[in-house]
Amino acid sequence: MFYVIGLGLGDPKDITVKGLEIVKRCERVYLESYTSILTCGQEKLEEFYGRPLIIADRELVEQGADAILAGANQSEIAFLVVGDPFGATTHTDLLLRAKEKGIPSRVIHNASIMNAVGCCGLQLYSFGETVSIPYWTDSWQPDSFFDKVLANADRGSHTLCLLDIRVKEPTLESLTKKIRQYQPPRFMSCSEAADQLLKIVHRRRESGESSCRLSDRSIVVGLARVGHETQVIKACTLREMHQLDLGPPLHSLIIPAPEMHPLEVEYLQQFCDDDLQALVKRALAPPSTIFKLDATLSSNS
């Protein structure tokens, strides 16, 4: 049997009882290490599980899938994933490869950022399409994901932005000279994501795009280390988020819908500074069942 097991978001104890029982009896256990990470690190996991783990980086998963699946017809092999197994298409591909080889497989689910974002009070069924914000370079600055943010806003939906991580990425020299060299690990922060969003907003307004709903005064929600005891949630303007340090990774960013339900706003208040909290409280005073964040900020600025 080939198992793909979700580890949850916080620490080693977040694995399910079912998942832990499987891990303890498997012949080989791989730990996927490039679509996400646990803040506790490999050693803490090995200590809790009582067995060694094989790190599965991007190179191994994408080019060595056959090695991972080898022997799974005769024994039990586990592949551990931070969050839930279906949080990344890479894991779907592994399961399809197992099926092609006639290897039985089983998925053990767990919490992921896709449902844990409810911790900020925004209602899960009000979220639209999730987007990923990639790191920019001097010559590559894609912004196609921004159109999905605008489309979500037009539909009255929140947007969860998953922020880029770079683990064991080859250096430019290693690509040109065919030597093994890797860049230091990088994890995009909410501040970096806000900086790129501000630049996109500025460019689009300069180009005359009048339909851009986002501005530097739009409310965003920063999440850091969700599920961990050091979890941080901060609601502020996009401009303010650019200046905030929410601490170590992993970070995620939410762009709320322009119109929010009063219960969402009331819950979100606790993560605002006093000045913004006052605006939010005043917005709840009218009998309307909907609160327009951008309009309130504009009229009170």
PDB file of C-alpha atoms in Angstrom:
ATOM      1  CA  MET A   1       0.000   0.000   0.000  1.00  0.00           C
ATOM      2  CA  PHE A   2       1.129   3.551  -0.779  1.00  0.00           C
ATOM      3  CA  TYR A   3      -0.089   6.075   1.799  1.00  0.00           C
ATOM      4  CA  VAL A   4      -0.231   9.835   1.443  1.00  0.00           C
ATOM      5  CA  ILE A   5      -0.637  11.251   4.939  1.00  0.00           C
ATOM      6  CA  GLY A   6      -1.504  14.817   5.936  1.00  0.00           C
ATOM      7  CA  LEU A   7       0.428  16.214   8.900  1.00  0.00           C
ATOM      8  CA  GLY A   8      -1.721  19.237   9.707  1.00  0.00           C
ATOM      9  CA  LEU A   9      -0.254  22.687  10.264  1.00  0.00           C
ATOM     10  CA  GLY A  10       1.276  23.071  13.710  1.00  0.00           C
ATOM     11  CA  ASP A  11       3.653  20.547  15.248  1.00  0.00           C
ATOM     12  CA  PRO A  12       4.371  16.778  15.265  1.00  0.00           C
ATOM     13  CA  LYS A  13       1.299  16.024  17.390  1.00  0.00           C
ATOM     14  CA  ASP A  14      -1.072  17.316  14.711  1.00  0.00           C
ATOM     15  CA  ILE A  15      -0.855  14.054  12.779  1.00  0.00           C
ATOM     16  CA  THR A  16      -3.986  11.937  13.204  1.00  0.00           C
ATOM     17  CA  VAL A  17      -3.898   8.794  15.332  1.00  0.00           C
ATOM     18  CA  LYS A  18      -4.611   6.777  12.186  1.00  0.00           C
ATOM     19  CA  GLY A  19      -1.751   8.479  10.354  1.00  0.00           C
ATOM     20  CA  LEU A  20       0.702   7.935  13.208  1.00  0.00           C
ATOM     21  CA  GLU A  21      -0.115   4.217  13.420  1.00  0.00           C
ATOM     22  CA  ILE A  22       0.624   3.864   9.705  1.00  0.00           C
ATOM     23  CA  VAL A  23       3.880   5.839   9.919  1.00  0.00           C
ATOM     24  CA  LYS A  24       5.186   3.622  12.708  1.00  0.00           C
ATOM     25  CA  ARG A  25       4.734   0.417  10.714  1.00  0.00           C
ATOM     26  CA  CYS A  26       5.787   1.503   7.199  1.00  0.00           C
ATOM     27  CA  GLU A  27       8.993   0.239   5.615  1.00  0.00           C
ATOM     28  CA  ARG A  28       9.922   3.690   4.251  1.00  0.00           C
ATOM     29  CA  VAL A  29       8.551   7.111   5.166  1.00  0.00           C
ATOM     30  CA  TYR A  30       9.117  10.174   2.981  1.00  0.00           C
ATOM     31  CA  LEU A  31       8.650  13.772   4.111  1.00  0.00           C
ATOM     32  CA  GLU A  32       7.714  16.136   1.285  1.00  0.00           C
ATOM     33  CA  SER A  33       9.628  19.372   1.850  1.00  0.00           C
ATOM     34  CA  TYR A  34       8.983  21.854  -0.913  1.00  0.00           C
ATOM     35  CA  THR A  35       5.266  22.694  -1.217  1.00  0.00           C
ATOM     36  CA  SER A  36       5.153  23.570   2.497  1.00  0.00           C
ATOM     37  CA  ILE A  37       7.021  23.068   5.777  1.00  0.00           C
ATOM     38  CA  LEU A  38       6.327  22.472   9.449  1.00  0.00           C
ATOM     39  CA  THR A  39       8.020  24.995  11.722  1.00  0.00           C
ATOM     40  CA  CYS A  40       9.210  22.218  14.062  1.00  0.00           C
ATOM     41  CA  GLY A  41      11.646  20.695  11.540  1.00  0.00           C
ATOM     42  CA  GLN A  42      12.607  17.145  10.568  1.00  0.00           C
ATOM     43  CA  GLU A  43      14.359  16.207  13.826  1.00  0.00           C
ATOM     44  CA  LYS A  44      11.296  16.911  15.978  1.00  0.00           C
ATOM     45  CA  LEU A  45       9.150  14.807  13.659  1.00  0.00           C
ATOM     46  CA  GLU A  46      11.602  11.899  13.764  1.00  0.00           C
ATOM     47  CA  GLU A  47      11.759  12.098  17.548  1.00  0.00           C
ATOM     48  CA  PHE A  48       7.969  11.991  17.868  1.00  0.00           C
ATOM     49  CA  TYR A  49       7.474   9.268  15.248  1.00  0.00           C
ATOM     50  CA  GLY A  50      10.372   7.200  16.571  1.00  0.00           C
ATOM     51  CA  ARG A  51      11.821   6.559  13.122  1.00  0.00           C
ATOM     52  CA  PRO A  52      13.938   8.225  10.406  1.00  0.00           C
ATOM     53  CA  LEU A  53      12.367  10.168   7.561  1.00  0.00           C
ATOM     54  CA  ILE A  54      13.574  10.460   3.974  1.00  0.00           C
ATOM     55  CA  ILE A  55      13.414  14.065   2.754  1.00  0.00           C
ATOM     56  CA  ALA A  56      11.562  14.313  -0.547  1.00  0.00           C
ATOM     57  CA  ASP A  57      12.563  17.578  -2.225  1.00  0.00           C
ATOM     58  CA  ARG A  58      11.232  18.859  -5.545  1.00  0.00           C
ATOM     59  CA  GLU A  59      13.884  16.984  -7.530  1.00  0.00           C
ATOM     60  CA  LEU A  60      13.058  13.624  -5.952  1.00  0.00           C
ATOM     61  CA  VAL A  61       9.271  14.028  -6.173  1.00  0.00           C
ATOM     62  CA  GLU A  62       9.204  15.275  -9.766  1.00  0.00           C
ATOM     63  CA  GLN A  63      11.983  13.104 -11.190  1.00  0.00           C
ATOM     64  CA  GLY A  64      12.194  10.172  -8.795  1.00  0.00           C
ATOM     65  CA  ALA A  65       8.564   9.156  -8.317  1.00  0.00           C
ATOM     66  CA  ASP A  66       9.409   5.599  -9.367  1.00  0.00           C
ATOM     67  CA  ALA A  67      11.941   5.362  -6.529  1.00  0.00           C
ATOM     68  CA  ILE A  68       9.354   6.578  -4.013  1.00  0.00           C
ATOM     69  CA  LEU A  69       6.792   4.023  -5.179  1.00  0.00           C
ATOM     70  CA  ALA A  70       9.296   1.159  -5.506  1.00  0.00           C
ATOM     71  CA  GLY A  71       8.234  -1.862  -3.459  1.00  0.00           C
ATOM     72  CA  ALA A  72       4.840  -0.455  -2.483  1.00  0.00           C
ATOM     73  CA  ASN A  73       3.195  -3.556  -4.013  1.00  0.00           C
ATOM     74  CA  GLN A  74       4.909  -5.781  -1.459  1.00  0.00           C
ATOM     75  CA  SER A  75       5.217  -3.446   1.553  1.00  0.00           C
ATOM     76  CA  GLU A  76       3.849  -0.246   3.029  1.00  0.00           C
ATOM     77  CA  ILE A  77       5.321   3.117   1.979  1.00  0.00           C
ATOM     78  CA  ALA A  78       4.237   6.484   3.413  1.00  0.00           C
ATOM     79  CA  PHE A  79       4.539   9.948   1.923  1.00  0.00           C
ATOM     80  CA  LEU A  80       4.009  12.738   4.467  1.00  0.00           C
ATOM     81  CA  VAL A  81       2.578  16.088   3.431  1.00  0.00           C
ATOM     82  CA  VAL A  82       2.216  19.258   5.495  1.00  0.00           C
ATOM     83  CA  GLY A  83      -1.450  20.204   5.702  1.00  0.00           C
ATOM     84  CA  ASP A  84      -3.743  17.967   3.646  1.00  0.00           C
ATOM     85  CA  PRO A  85      -2.565  15.607   0.859  1.00  0.00           C
ATOM     86  CA  PHE A  86      -4.676  17.346  -1.786  1.00  0.00           C
ATOM     87  CA  GLY A  87      -3.288  20.799  -1.095  1.00  0.00           C
ATOM     88  CA  ALA A  88      -0.931  20.510  -4.093  1.00  0.00           C
ATOM     89  CA  THR A  89      -1.290  18.912  -7.528  1.00  0.00           C
ATOM     90  CA  THR A  90       2.075  17.190  -7.112  1.00  0.00           C
ATOM     91  CA  HIS A  91       0.510  14.773  -4.661  1.00  0.00           C
ATOM     92  CA  THR A  92      -2.363  14.025  -7.028  1.00  0.00           C
ATOM     93  CA  ASP A  93       0.225  13.150  -9.663  1.00  0.00           C
ATOM     94  CA  LEU A  94       1.907  10.677  -7.293  1.00  0.00           C
ATOM     95  CA  LEU A  95      -1.401   8.928  -6.647  1.00  0.00           C
ATOM     96  CA  LEU A  96      -2.083   8.707 -10.384  1.00  0.00           C
ATOM     97  CA  ARG A  97       1.362   7.169 -10.930  1.00  0.00           C
ATOM     98  CA  ALA A  98       0.629   4.605  -8.223  1.00  0.00           C
ATOM     99  CA  LYS A  99      -2.633   3.726  -9.954  1.00  0.00           C
ATOM    100  CA  GLU A 100      -0.841   3.276 -13.301  1.00  0.00           C
ATOM    101  CA  LYS A 101       1.541   0.832 -11.640  1.00  0.00           C
ATOM    102  CA  GLY A 102      -1.288  -1.112 -10.031  1.00  0.00           C
ATOM    103  CA  ILE A 103      -0.229  -0.043  -6.539  1.00  0.00           C
ATOM    104  CA  PRO A 104      -3.099   0.349  -4.065  1.00  0.00           C
ATOM    105  CA  SER A 105      -3.108   3.730  -2.337  1.00  0.00           C
ATOM    106  CA  ARG A 106      -4.846   5.402   0.556  1.00  0.00           C
ATOM    107  CA  VAL A 107      -5.102   9.036   1.667  1.00  0.00           C
ATOM    108  CA  ILE A 108      -5.182  10.137   5.321  1.00  0.00           C
ATOM    109  CA  HIS A 109      -6.593  13.657   5.524  1.00  0.00           C
ATOM    110  CA  ASN A 110      -5.756  16.482   7.916  1.00  0.00           C
ATOM    111  CA  ALA A 111      -6.260  20.217   8.423  1.00  0.00           C
ATOM    112  CA  SER A 112      -4.841  22.561   5.799  1.00  0.00           C
ATOM    113  CA  ILE A 113      -4.552  26.305   5.294  1.00  0.00           C
ATOM    114  CA  MET A 114      -7.532  25.999   2.925  1.00  0.00           C
ATOM    115  CA  ASN A 115      -9.911  25.473   5.847  1.00  0.00           C
ATOM    116  CA  ALA A 116      -7.847  26.850   8.741  1.00  0.00           C
ATOM    117  CA  VAL A 117      -8.158  30.379   7.285  1.00  0.00           C
ATOM    118  CA  GLY A 118     -11.517  30.461   9.058  1.00  0.00           C
ATOM    119  CA  CYS A 119      -9.531  31.339  12.201  1.00  0.00           C
ATOM    120  CA  CYS A 120      -9.732  35.032  11.218  1.00  0.00           C
ATOM    121  CA  GLY A 121     -13.537  34.968  11.220  1.00  0.00           C
ATOM    122  CA  LEU A 122     -14.159  35.161   7.479  1.00  0.00           C
ATOM    123  CA  GLN A 123     -16.713  32.550   6.469  1.00  0.00           C
ATOM    124  CA  LEU A 124     -15.263  29.698   4.443  1.00  0.00           C
ATOM    125  CA  TYR A 125     -18.146  29.468   1.984  1.00  0.00           C
ATOM    126  CA  SER A 126     -17.531  33.128   1.078  1.00  0.00           C
ATOM    127  CA  PHE A 127     -14.063  32.424  -0.324  1.00  0.00           C
ATOM    128  CA  GLY A 128     -13.509  32.375  -4.066  1.00  0.00           C
ATOM    129  CA  GLU A 129     -10.651  30.920  -6.103  1.00  0.00           C
ATOM    130  CA  THR A 130      -7.361  30.616  -4.210  1.00  0.00           C
ATOM    131  CA  VAL A 131      -4.329  32.261  -5.823  1.00  0.00           C
ATOM    132  CA  SER A 132      -0.565  31.875  -5.446  1.00  0.00           C
ATOM    133  CA  ILE A 133       1.716  34.917  -5.330  1.00  0.00           C
ATOM    134  CA  PRO A 134       5.159  34.068  -6.762  1.00  0.00           C
ATOM    135  CA  TYR A 135       8.457  35.766  -5.992  1.00  0.00           C
ATOM    136  CA  TRP A 136       9.365  38.362  -8.590  1.00  0.00           C
ATOM    137  CA  THR A 137      12.761  38.812 -10.195  1.00  0.00           C
ATOM    138  CA  ASP A 138      14.174  41.769 -12.119  1.00  0.00           C
ATOM    139  CA  SER A 139      13.104  40.201 -15.404  1.00  0.00           C
ATOM    140  CA  TRP A 140      10.007  38.185 -14.389  1.00  0.00           C
ATOM    141  CA  GLN A 141       7.120  39.919 -12.636  1.00  0.00           C
ATOM    142  CA  PRO A 142       3.886  38.041 -13.424  1.00  0.00           C
ATOM    143  CA  ASP A 143       0.597  39.498 -12.235  1.00  0.00           C
ATOM    144  CA  SER A 144      -1.989  37.237 -13.881  1.00  0.00           C
ATOM    145  CA  PHE A 145      -3.101  36.029 -10.441  1.00  0.00           C
ATOM    146  CA  PHE A 146      -4.342  39.569  -9.763  1.00  0.00           C
ATOM    147  CA  ASP A 147      -7.139  39.141 -12.305  1.00  0.00           C
ATOM    148  CA  LYS A 148      -8.458  36.256 -10.208  1.00  0.00           C
ATOM    149  CA  VAL A 149      -8.405  38.499  -7.120  1.00  0.00           C
ATOM    150  CA  LEU A 150     -10.490  41.080  -9.003  1.00  0.00           C
ATOM    151  CA  ALA A 151     -12.859  38.390 -10.306  1.00  0.00           C
ATOM    152  CA  ASN A 152     -13.389  37.143  -6.740  1.00  0.00           C
ATOM    153  CA  ALA A 153     -14.103  40.711  -5.601  1.00  0.00           C
ATOM    154  CA  ASP A 154     -16.634  41.161  -8.410  1.00  0.00           C
ATOM    155  CA  ARG A 155     -18.420  38.026  -7.181  1.00  0.00           C
ATOM    156  CA  GLY A 156     -18.360  39.242  -3.578  1.00  0.00           C
ATOM    157  CA  SER A 157     -15.838  36.577  -2.535  1.00  0.00           C
ATOM    158  CA  HIS A 158     -12.736  36.663  -0.352  1.00  0.00           C
ATOM    159  CA  THR A 159      -9.364  35.630  -1.803  1.00  0.00           C
ATOM    160  CA  LEU A 160      -6.838  33.425  -0.037  1.00  0.00           C
ATOM    161  CA  CYS A 161      -3.328  34.166  -1.321  1.00  0.00           C
ATOM    162  CA  LEU A 162      -0.777  31.394  -0.841  1.00  0.00           C
ATOM    163  CA  LEU A 163       2.703  32.896  -0.694  1.00  0.00           C
ATOM    164  CA  ASP A 164       5.727  31.529  -2.524  1.00  0.00           C
ATOM    165  CA  ILE A 165       8.341  29.353  -0.854  1.00  0.00           C
ATOM    166  CA  ARG A 166      11.686  28.439  -2.372  1.00  0.00           C
ATOM    167  CA  VAL A 167      13.383  25.365  -0.934  1.00  0.00           C
ATOM    168  CA  LYS A 168      16.419  23.798  -2.604  1.00  0.00           C
ATOM    169  CA  GLU A 169      16.068  25.946  -5.697  1.00  0.00           C
ATOM    170  CA  PRO A 170      19.062  25.635  -8.075  1.00  0.00           C
ATOM    171  CA  THR A 171      21.256  28.692  -8.548  1.00  0.00           C
ATOM    172  CA  LEU A 172      21.665  30.241 -11.995  1.00  0.00           C
ATOM    173  CA  GLU A 173      25.283  29.056 -12.038  1.00  0.00           C
ATOM    174  CA  SER A 174      24.240  25.470 -11.349  1.00  0.00           C
ATOM    175  CA  LEU A 175      21.855  25.587 -14.318  1.00  0.00           C
ATOM    176  CA  THR A 176      24.459  26.971 -16.715  1.00  0.00           C
ATOM    177  CA  LYS A 177      27.438  24.931 -15.515  1.00  0.00           C
ATOM    178  CA  LYS A 178      25.520  21.763 -14.558  1.00  0.00           C
ATOM    179  CA  ILE A 179      26.816  21.703 -10.987  1.00  0.00           C
ATOM    180  CA  ARG A 180      24.741  21.123  -7.839  1.00  0.00           C
ATOM    181  CA  GLN A 181      24.319  24.443  -6.057  1.00  0.00           C
ATOM    182  CA  TYR A 182      21.183  25.676  -4.339  1.00  0.00           C
ATOM    183  CA  GLN A 183      19.851  29.027  -3.219  1.00  0.00           C
ATOM    184  CA  PRO A 184      19.209  29.605   0.498  1.00  0.00           C
ATOM    185  CA  PRO A 185      15.589  28.776   1.469  1.00  0.00           C
ATOM    186  CA  ARG A 186      13.188  31.691   1.074  1.00  0.00           C
ATOM    187  CA  PHE A 187       9.654  32.070   2.391  1.00  0.00           C
ATOM    188  CA  MET A 188       7.548  34.998   1.198  1.00  0.00           C
ATOM    189  CA  SER A 189       6.175  37.164   3.992  1.00  0.00           C
ATOM    190  CA  CYS A 190       2.896  39.069   4.061  1.00  0.00           C
ATOM    191  CA  SER A 191       4.956  42.258   3.852  1.00  0.00           C
ATOM    192  CA  GLU A 192       6.625  41.117   0.625  1.00  0.00           C
ATOM    193  CA  ALA A 193       3.302  40.008  -0.853  1.00  0.00           C
ATOM    194  CA  ALA A 194       1.738  43.369   0.032  1.00  0.00           C
ATOM    195  CA  ASP A 195       4.654  45.171  -1.635  1.00  0.00           C
ATOM    196  CA  GLN A 196       4.090  43.282  -4.899  1.00  0.00           C
ATOM    197  CA  LEU A 197       0.327  43.874  -4.730  1.00  0.00           C
ATOM    198  CA  LEU A 198       0.856  47.602  -4.210  1.00  0.00           C
ATOM    199  CA  LYS A 199       3.109  47.727  -7.269  1.00  0.00           C
ATOM    200  CA  ILE A 200       0.485  45.917  -9.364  1.00  0.00           C
ATOM    201  CA  VAL A 201      -2.252  48.297  -8.180  1.00  0.00           C
ATOM    202  CA  HIS A 202      -0.049  51.296  -9.010  1.00  0.00           C
ATOM    203  CA  ARG A 203       0.798  49.983 -12.486  1.00  0.00           C
ATOM    204  CA  ARG A 204      -2.809  49.211 -13.336  1.00  0.00           C
ATOM    205  CA  ARG A 205      -4.058  52.589 -12.175  1.00  0.00           C
ATOM    206  CA  GLU A 206      -1.313  54.258 -14.194  1.00  0.00           C
ATOM    207  CA  SER A 207      -2.457  52.317 -17.250  1.00  0.00           C
ATOM    208  CA  GLY A 208      -5.962  53.683 -16.760  1.00  0.00           C
ATOM    209  CA  GLU A 209      -7.647  50.532 -15.467  1.00  0.00           C
ATOM    210  CA  SER A 210     -10.646  51.951 -13.657  1.00  0.00           C
ATOM    211  CA  SER A 211     -12.117  48.595 -12.645  1.00  0.00           C
ATOM    212  CA  CYS A 212      -9.340  47.819 -10.148  1.00  0.00           C
ATOM    213  CA  ARG A 213     -11.176  47.366  -6.838  1.00  0.00           C
ATOM    214  CA  LEU A 214      -7.979  47.125  -4.780  1.00  0.00           C
ATOM    215  CA  SER A 215      -6.143  50.159  -3.386  1.00  0.00           C
ATOM    216  CA  ASP A 216      -3.506  50.866  -0.772  1.00  0.00           C
ATOM    217  CA  ARG A 217      -6.373  51.517   1.670  1.00  0.00           C
ATOM    218  CA  SER A 218      -8.078  48.172   1.097  1.00  0.00           C
ATOM    219  CA  ILE A 219      -8.282  45.897   4.124  1.00  0.00           C
ATOM    220  CA  VAL A 220      -6.178  42.743   4.050  1.00  0.00           C
ATOM    221  CA  VAL A 221      -5.606  40.020   6.636  1.00  0.00           C
ATOM    222  CA  GLY A 222      -2.163  38.583   7.315  1.00  0.00           C
ATOM    223  CA  LEU A 223      -1.810  35.094   8.792  1.00  0.00           C
ATOM    224  CA  ALA A 224       1.413  33.674  10.183  1.00  0.00           C
ATOM    225  CA  ARG A 225       2.117  30.135  11.430  1.00  0.00           C
ATOM    226  CA  VAL A 226      -1.540  29.113  11.438  1.00  0.00           C
ATOM    227  CA  GLY A 227      -2.165  26.162  13.756  1.00  0.00           C
ATOM    228  CA  HIS A 228       1.017  26.761  15.744  1.00  0.00           C
ATOM    229  CA  GLU A 229       1.108  28.171  19.276  1.00  0.00           C
ATOM    230  CA  THR A 230       2.832  31.284  17.876  1.00  0.00           C
ATOM    231  CA  GLN A 231       0.028  31.934  15.374  1.00  0.00           C
ATOM    232  CA  VAL A 232      -0.449  35.604  14.450  1.00  0.00           C
ATOM    233  CA  ILE A 233      -3.434  37.257  12.720  1.00  0.00           C
ATOM    234  CA  LYS A 234      -3.373  40.908  11.696  1.00  0.00           C
ATOM    235  CA  ALA A 235      -6.012  42.960   9.861  1.00  0.00           C
ATOM    236  CA  CYS A 236      -4.936  46.298   8.422  1.00  0.00           C
ATOM    237  CA  THR A 237      -4.708  48.241   5.178  1.00  0.00           C
ATOM    238  CA  LEU A 238      -2.606  46.938   2.324  1.00  0.00           C
ATOM    239  CA  ARG A 239      -0.234  49.864   2.824  1.00  0.00           C
ATOM    240  CA  GLU A 240       0.201  49.036   6.507  1.00  0.00           C
ATOM    241  CA  MET A 241       0.710  45.318   5.799  1.00  0.00           C
ATOM    242  CA  HIS A 242       3.689  46.230   3.631  1.00  0.00           C
ATOM    243  CA  GLN A 243       5.357  47.681   6.738  1.00  0.00           C
ATOM    244  CA  LEU A 244       4.511  44.858   9.177  1.00  0.00           C
ATOM    245  CA  ASP A 245       6.737  42.032  10.360  1.00  0.00           C
ATOM    246  CA  LEU A 246       4.625  39.025  11.329  1.00  0.00           C
ATOM    247  CA  GLY A 247       7.651  36.941  12.272  1.00  0.00           C
ATOM    248  CA  PRO A 248       8.917  33.595  10.948  1.00  0.00           C
ATOM    249  CA  PRO A 249       7.182  31.599   8.162  1.00  0.00           C
ATOM    250  CA  LEU A 250       4.802  30.366   6.948  1.00  0.00           C
ATOM    251  CA  HIS A 251       2.611  33.335   5.970  1.00  0.00           C
ATOM    252  CA  SER A 252      -0.661  33.631   4.041  1.00  0.00           C
ATOM    253  CA  LEU A 253      -2.577  36.721   2.979  1.00  0.00           C
ATOM    254  CA  ILE A 254      -6.337  37.212   2.639  1.00  0.00           C
ATOM    255  CA  ILE A 255      -7.962  39.916   0.540  1.00  0.00           C
ATOM    256  CA  PRO A 256     -11.530  40.173   1.897  1.00  0.00           C
ATOM    257  CA  ALA A 257     -14.495  40.838  -0.354  1.00  0.00           C
ATOM    258  CA  PRO A 258     -15.440  44.507  -0.716  1.00  0.00           C
ATOM    259  CA  GLU A 259     -18.695  43.708   1.107  1.00  0.00           C
ATOM    260  CA  MET A 260     -18.641  41.732   4.328  1.00  0.00           C
ATOM    261  CA  HIS A 261     -21.226  40.286   6.685  1.00  0.00           C
ATOM    262  CA  PRO A 262     -21.423  42.057  10.085  1.00  0.00           C
ATOM    263  CA  LEU A 263     -20.428  38.859  11.922  1.00  0.00           C
ATOM    264  CA  GLU A 264     -17.260  38.659   9.823  1.00  0.00           C
ATOM    265  CA  VAL A 265     -16.437  42.273  10.594  1.00  0.00           C
ATOM    266  CA  GLU A 266     -17.171  41.867  14.296  1.00  0.00           C
ATOM    267  CA  TYR A 267     -14.832  38.886  14.561  1.00  0.00           C
ATOM    268  CA  LEU A 268     -12.154  40.643  12.485  1.00  0.00           C
ATOM    269  CA  GLN A 269     -12.152  43.634  14.874  1.00  0.00           C
ATOM    270  CA  GLN A 270     -10.016  41.821  17.422  1.00  0.00           C
ATOM    271  CA  PHE A 271      -7.140  41.669  14.942  1.00  0.00           C
ATOM    272  CA  CYS A 272      -7.178  45.408  14.119  1.00  0.00           C
ATOM    273  CA  ASP A 273      -5.364  48.335  15.707  1.00  0.00           C
ATOM    274  CA  ASP A 274      -7.510  50.761  17.695  1.00  0.00           C
ATOM    275  CA  ASP A 275      -7.862  53.303  14.862  1.00  0.00           C
ATOM    276  CA  LEU A 276      -9.109  50.738  12.361  1.00  0.00           C
ATOM    277  CA  GLN A 277     -11.238  49.065  15.031  1.00  0.00           C
ATOM    278  CA  ALA A 278     -13.114  52.322  15.555  1.00  0.00           C
ATOM    279  CA  LEU A 279     -13.953  52.485  11.856  1.00  0.00           C
ATOM    280  CA  VAL A 280     -15.153  48.904  11.927  1.00  0.00           C
ATOM    281  CA  LYS A 281     -17.365  49.522  14.960  1.00  0.00           C
ATOM    282  CA  ARG A 282     -18.961  52.573  13.355  1.00  0.00           C
ATOM    283  CA  ALA A 283     -19.641  50.542  10.247  1.00  0.00           C
ATOM    284  CA  LEU A 284     -21.721  48.101  12.277  1.00  0.00           C
ATOM    285  CA  ALA A 285     -24.050  50.832  13.530  1.00  0.00           C
ATOM    286  CA  PRO A 286     -26.306  51.092  10.411  1.00  0.00           C
ATOM    287  CA  PRO A 287     -29.110  48.501  10.091  1.00  0.00           C
ATOM    288  CA  SER A 288     -27.664  47.274   6.771  1.00  0.00           C
ATOM    289  CA  THR A 289     -26.743  43.585   6.750  1.00  0.00           C
ATOM    290  CA  ILE A 290     -23.669  44.275   4.630  1.00  0.00           C
ATOM    291  CA  PHE A 291     -20.554  46.297   5.440  1.00  0.00           C
ATOM    292  CA  LYS A 292     -18.468  47.870   2.668  1.00  0.00           C
ATOM    293  CA  LEU A 293     -14.877  48.042   3.884  1.00  0.00           C
ATOM    294  CA  ASP A 294     -13.358  50.182   1.144  1.00  0.00           C
ATOM    295  CA  ALA A 295     -16.212  52.696   1.179  1.00  0.00           C
ATOM    296  CA  THR A 296     -15.935  53.089   4.954  1.00  0.00           C
ATOM    297  CA  LEU A 297     -12.195  53.635   4.853  1.00  0.00           C
ATOM    298  CA  SER A 298     -12.531  56.181   2.058  1.00  0.00           C
ATOM    299  CA  SER A 299     -15.250  58.163   3.803  1.00  0.00           C
ATOM    300  CA  ASN A 300     -13.403  58.232   7.120  1.00  0.00           C
ATOM    301  CA  SER A 301      -9.876  58.857   5.841  1.00  0.00           C
TER     302      SER A 301
END
